[in-house]
Amino acid sequence: VIHEAEKLSKEAQGALRRTMEMYMKNCRMILICSKIHKLIPPIRSRCVNIRVPAPSKGRFVTHVSRESNSLTFSFTEQMITSVIDQSDRNLRLAIIQLQATKYSKNS
């Protein structure tokens, strides 16, 4: 699994393409990206593209609140609102920010 694949340099994407060609019979890769147009065409052509839309604002707030409760840490409403605003409905980023907040406050 490669998160934020679009942030790989063109050289790294070329190396990834060669790796995909070499091991495509034995291995499956999952590339996660926000901007598919930043991937080189040879990688895009070797992938099955599945678009997953961002959750609605209501569902996003529900997920972030549920995750904050599962971390057994007392988040203030302001902390949760800040995470929601900064993450731009990117759930993975929001969870990372919640975890970072918890562990920075516990240190």
Coordinates of N, CA and C in Angstrom, one line a residue, residues 10-96:
K10 N 9.0 11.9 -10.2 CA 8.9 11.2 -11.5 C 9.8 10.0 -11.6
E11 N 11.0 10.2 -11.1 CA 12.0 9.1 -11.1 C 11.5 7.9 -10.2
A12 N 10.9 8.2 -9.1 CA 10.4 7.2 -8.2 C 9.2 6.5 -8.9
Q13 N 8.4 7.3 -9.6 CA 7.2 6.7 -10.3 C 7.7 5.8 -11.4
G14 N 8.8 6.2 -12.1 CA 9.4 5.3 -13.1 C 9.9 4.0 -12.5
A15 N 10.5 4.1 -11.4 CA 11.0 2.9 -10.7 C 9.9 2.0 -10.3
L16 N 8.8 2.6 -9.8 CA 7.6 1.9 -9.4 C 7.0 1.2 -10.6
R17 N 6.9 1.9 -11.7 CA 6.4 1.3 -12.9 C 7.2 0.0 -13.3
R18 N 8.5 0.1 -13.3 CA 9.4 -1.0 -13.6 C 9.2 -2.2 -12.6
T19 N 9.0 -1.8 -11.3 CA 8.7 -2.9 -10.3 C 7.4 -3.5 -10.6
M20 N 6.4 -2.7 -10.9 CA 5.1 -3.3 -11.2 C 5.1 -4.2 -12.4
E21 N 5.9 -3.9 -13.4 CA 6.0 -4.8 -14.6 C 6.7 -6.1 -14.2
M22 N 7.7 -6.0 -13.4 CA 8.5 -7.2 -13.0 C 7.7 -8.1 -12.2
Y23 N 6.9 -7.6 -11.2 CA 6.3 -8.5 -10.3 C 4.8 -8.6 -10.4
M24 N 4.2 -8.1 -11.5 CA 2.7 -8.1 -11.6 C 2.1 -9.4 -11.5
K25 N 2.8 -10.5 -11.8 CA 2.2 -11.8 -11.7 C 2.1 -12.3 -10.3
N26 N 3.0 -11.8 -9.4 CA 3.1 -12.3 -8.0 C 2.6 -11.3 -7.0
C27 N 2.4 -10.1 -7.3 CA 2.2 -9.1 -6.3 C 1.1 -8.1 -6.8
R28 N 0.3 -7.6 -5.8 CA -0.7 -6.6 -6.1 C -0.3 -5.4 -5.2
M29 N -0.4 -4.2 -5.8 CA -0.1 -3.0 -5.1 C -1.4 -2.1 -5.0
I30 N -1.5 -1.4 -4.0 CA -2.6 -0.5 -3.8 C -2.0 0.9 -3.7
L31 N -2.3 1.8 -4.6 CA -1.8 3.1 -4.7 C -3.0 4.0 -4.2
I32 N -2.7 4.9 -3.3 CA -3.8 5.8 -2.8 C -3.3 7.2 -3.1
C33 N -4.2 7.9 -3.8 CA -3.8 9.3 -4.2 C -5.0 10.2 -4.2
S34 N -4.7 11.5 -4.1 CA -5.8 12.5 -4.2 C -5.9 13.1 -5.6
K35 N -4.8 13.1 -6.3 CA -4.7 13.8 -7.6 C -4.1 12.8 -8.6
I36 N -5.0 12.0 -9.2 CA -4.5 11.0 -10.1 C -3.8 11.5 -11.3
H37 N -4.1 12.8 -11.7 CA -3.4 13.4 -12.8 C -1.9 13.6 -12.6
K38 N -1.5 13.5 -11.3 CA 0.0 13.7 -11.0 C 0.7 12.4 -11.1
L39 N 0.0 11.3 -11.4 CA 0.7 10.0 -11.6 C 1.1 9.9 -13.1
I40 N 2.2 9.3 -13.4 CA 2.6 9.2 -14.8 C 1.7 8.2 -15.5
P41 N 1.4 8.5 -16.8 CA 0.4 7.7 -17.6 C 0.7 6.2 -17.5
P42 N 2.0 5.7 -17.6 CA 2.3 4.3 -17.5 C 1.8 3.6 -16.2
I43 N 1.8 4.4 -15.1 CA 1.3 3.8 -13.9 C -0.2 3.8 -13.9
R44 N -0.8 4.9 -14.4 CA -2.3 4.9 -14.4 C -2.9 3.8 -15.3
S45 N -2.2 3.5 -16.4 CA -2.7 2.5 -17.3 C -2.5 1.1 -16.8
R46 N -1.7 0.9 -15.8 CA -1.5 -0.4 -15.2 C -2.4 -0.6 -13.9
C47 N -3.2 0.3 -13.6 CA -4.0 0.3 -12.4 C -5.5 0.2 -12.7
V48 N -6.3 -0.4 -11.8 CA -7.7 -0.3 -11.9 C -8.1 0.9 -11.0
N49 N -8.7 1.9 -11.6 CA -9.0 3.2 -10.8 C -10.3 3.0 -10.1
I50 N -10.3 3.2 -8.8 CA -11.5 3.2 -8.0 C -11.6 4.5 -7.3
R51 N -12.6 5.3 -7.6 CA -12.8 6.6 -7.0 C -13.7 6.4 -5.8
V52 N -13.1 6.9 -4.7 CA -13.9 6.9 -3.4 C -14.0 8.3 -3.0
P53 N -15.3 8.8 -3.0 CA -15.5 10.2 -2.6 C -15.3 10.4 -1.1
A54 N -15.0 11.7 -0.8 CA -14.8 12.0 0.6 C -16.2 11.9 1.3
P55 N -16.2 11.5 2.6 CA -17.5 11.4 3.3 C -18.1 12.8 3.4
S56 N -19.4 12.8 3.5 CA -20.1 14.0 3.7 C -19.7 14.7 5.0
K57 N -19.9 16.0 5.2 CA -19.5 16.6 6.4 C -20.1 16.0 7.6
G58 N -21.4 15.6 7.6 CA -22.0 15.0 8.7 C -21.4 13.6 9.1
R59 N -21.2 12.8 8.1 CA -20.5 11.5 8.3 C -19.1 11.6 8.8
F60 N -18.4 12.6 8.3 CA -17.0 12.9 8.7 C -17.0 13.3 10.1
V61 N -17.9 14.2 10.6 CA -17.9 14.6 12.0 C -18.2 13.4 12.9
T62 N -19.1 12.5 12.4 CA -19.5 11.3 13.2 C -18.3 10.4 13.3
H63 N -17.5 10.1 12.2 CA -16.4 9.3 12.3 C -15.3 9.9 13.2
V64 N -15.0 11.2 13.0 CA -14.0 11.8 13.9 C -14.4 11.8 15.3
S65 N -15.6 12.0 15.6 CA -16.1 11.9 17.0 C -15.9 10.5 17.6
R66 N -16.3 9.5 16.8 CA -16.2 8.1 17.2 C -14.7 7.8 17.5
E67 N -13.9 8.2 16.6 CA -12.4 7.9 16.7 C -11.9 8.6 17.9
S68 N -12.3 9.8 18.2 CA -11.8 10.6 19.4 C -12.2 9.9 20.7
N69 N -13.4 9.3 20.7 CA -13.9 8.6 21.9 C -13.1 7.3 22.1
S70 N -12.7 6.6 21.0 CA -12.0 5.3 21.1 C -10.5 5.5 21.5
L71 N -10.0 6.7 21.5 CA -8.7 7.0 21.9 C -8.5 7.2 23.4
T72 N -9.6 7.1 24.1 CA -9.6 7.3 25.6 C -8.8 8.5 26.0
F73 N -9.1 9.6 25.4 CA -8.5 10.9 25.7 C -9.6 11.9 25.7
S74 N -9.6 12.9 26.6 CA -10.6 13.9 26.6 C -10.3 15.0 25.6
F75 N -10.9 14.9 24.4 CA -10.7 16.0 23.5 C -11.7 17.1 23.7
T76 N -11.3 18.3 23.6 CA -12.2 19.4 23.8 C -12.9 19.6 22.4
E77 N -14.1 20.2 22.5 CA -14.8 20.5 21.2 C -14.0 21.3 20.3
Q78 N -13.2 22.2 20.8 CA -12.3 23.1 20.0 C -11.2 22.2 19.3
M79 N -10.7 21.2 20.0 CA -9.7 20.3 19.4 C -10.3 19.6 18.2
I80 N -11.5 19.0 18.4 CA -12.1 18.2 17.3 C -12.5 19.1 16.2
T81 N -13.0 20.3 16.4 CA -13.3 21.3 15.3 C -12.1 21.6 14.6
S82 N -11.0 21.8 15.2 CA -9.7 22.2 14.6 C -9.2 21.0 13.7
V83 N -9.3 19.8 14.2 CA -8.9 18.7 13.4 C -9.8 18.5 12.1
I84 N -11.1 18.7 12.3 CA -12.0 18.7 11.2 C -11.7 19.7 10.1
D85 N -11.4 20.9 10.6 CA -11.1 22.0 9.6 C -9.8 21.8 8.9
Q86 N -8.8 21.3 9.6 CA -7.5 21.1 9.0 C -7.4 20.0 8.1
S87 N -8.2 18.9 8.3 CA -8.1 17.7 7.5 C -8.8 17.8 6.2
D88 N -9.7 18.7 6.0 CA -10.4 18.9 4.7 C -11.1 17.6 4.3
R89 N -11.8 17.0 5.2 CA -12.5 15.7 5.0 C -11.7 14.6 4.6
N90 N -10.4 14.6 4.9 CA -9.5 13.4 4.7 C -9.5 12.7 6.0
L91 N -10.2 11.6 6.1 CA -10.4 10.8 7.3 C -9.0 10.3 7.9
R92 N -8.2 9.8 7.0 CA -6.9 9.3 7.4 C -6.1 10.4 8.1
L93 N -6.0 11.5 7.5 CA -5.3 12.6 8.1 C -5.9 13.1 9.4
A94 N -7.2 13.1 9.5 CA -7.9 13.4 10.7 C -7.5 12.5 11.9
I95 N -7.5 11.2 11.6 CA -7.2 10.2 12.6 C -5.7 10.4 13.1
I96 N -4.8 10.6 12.1 CA -3.4 10.8 12.5 C -3.3 12.1 13.3

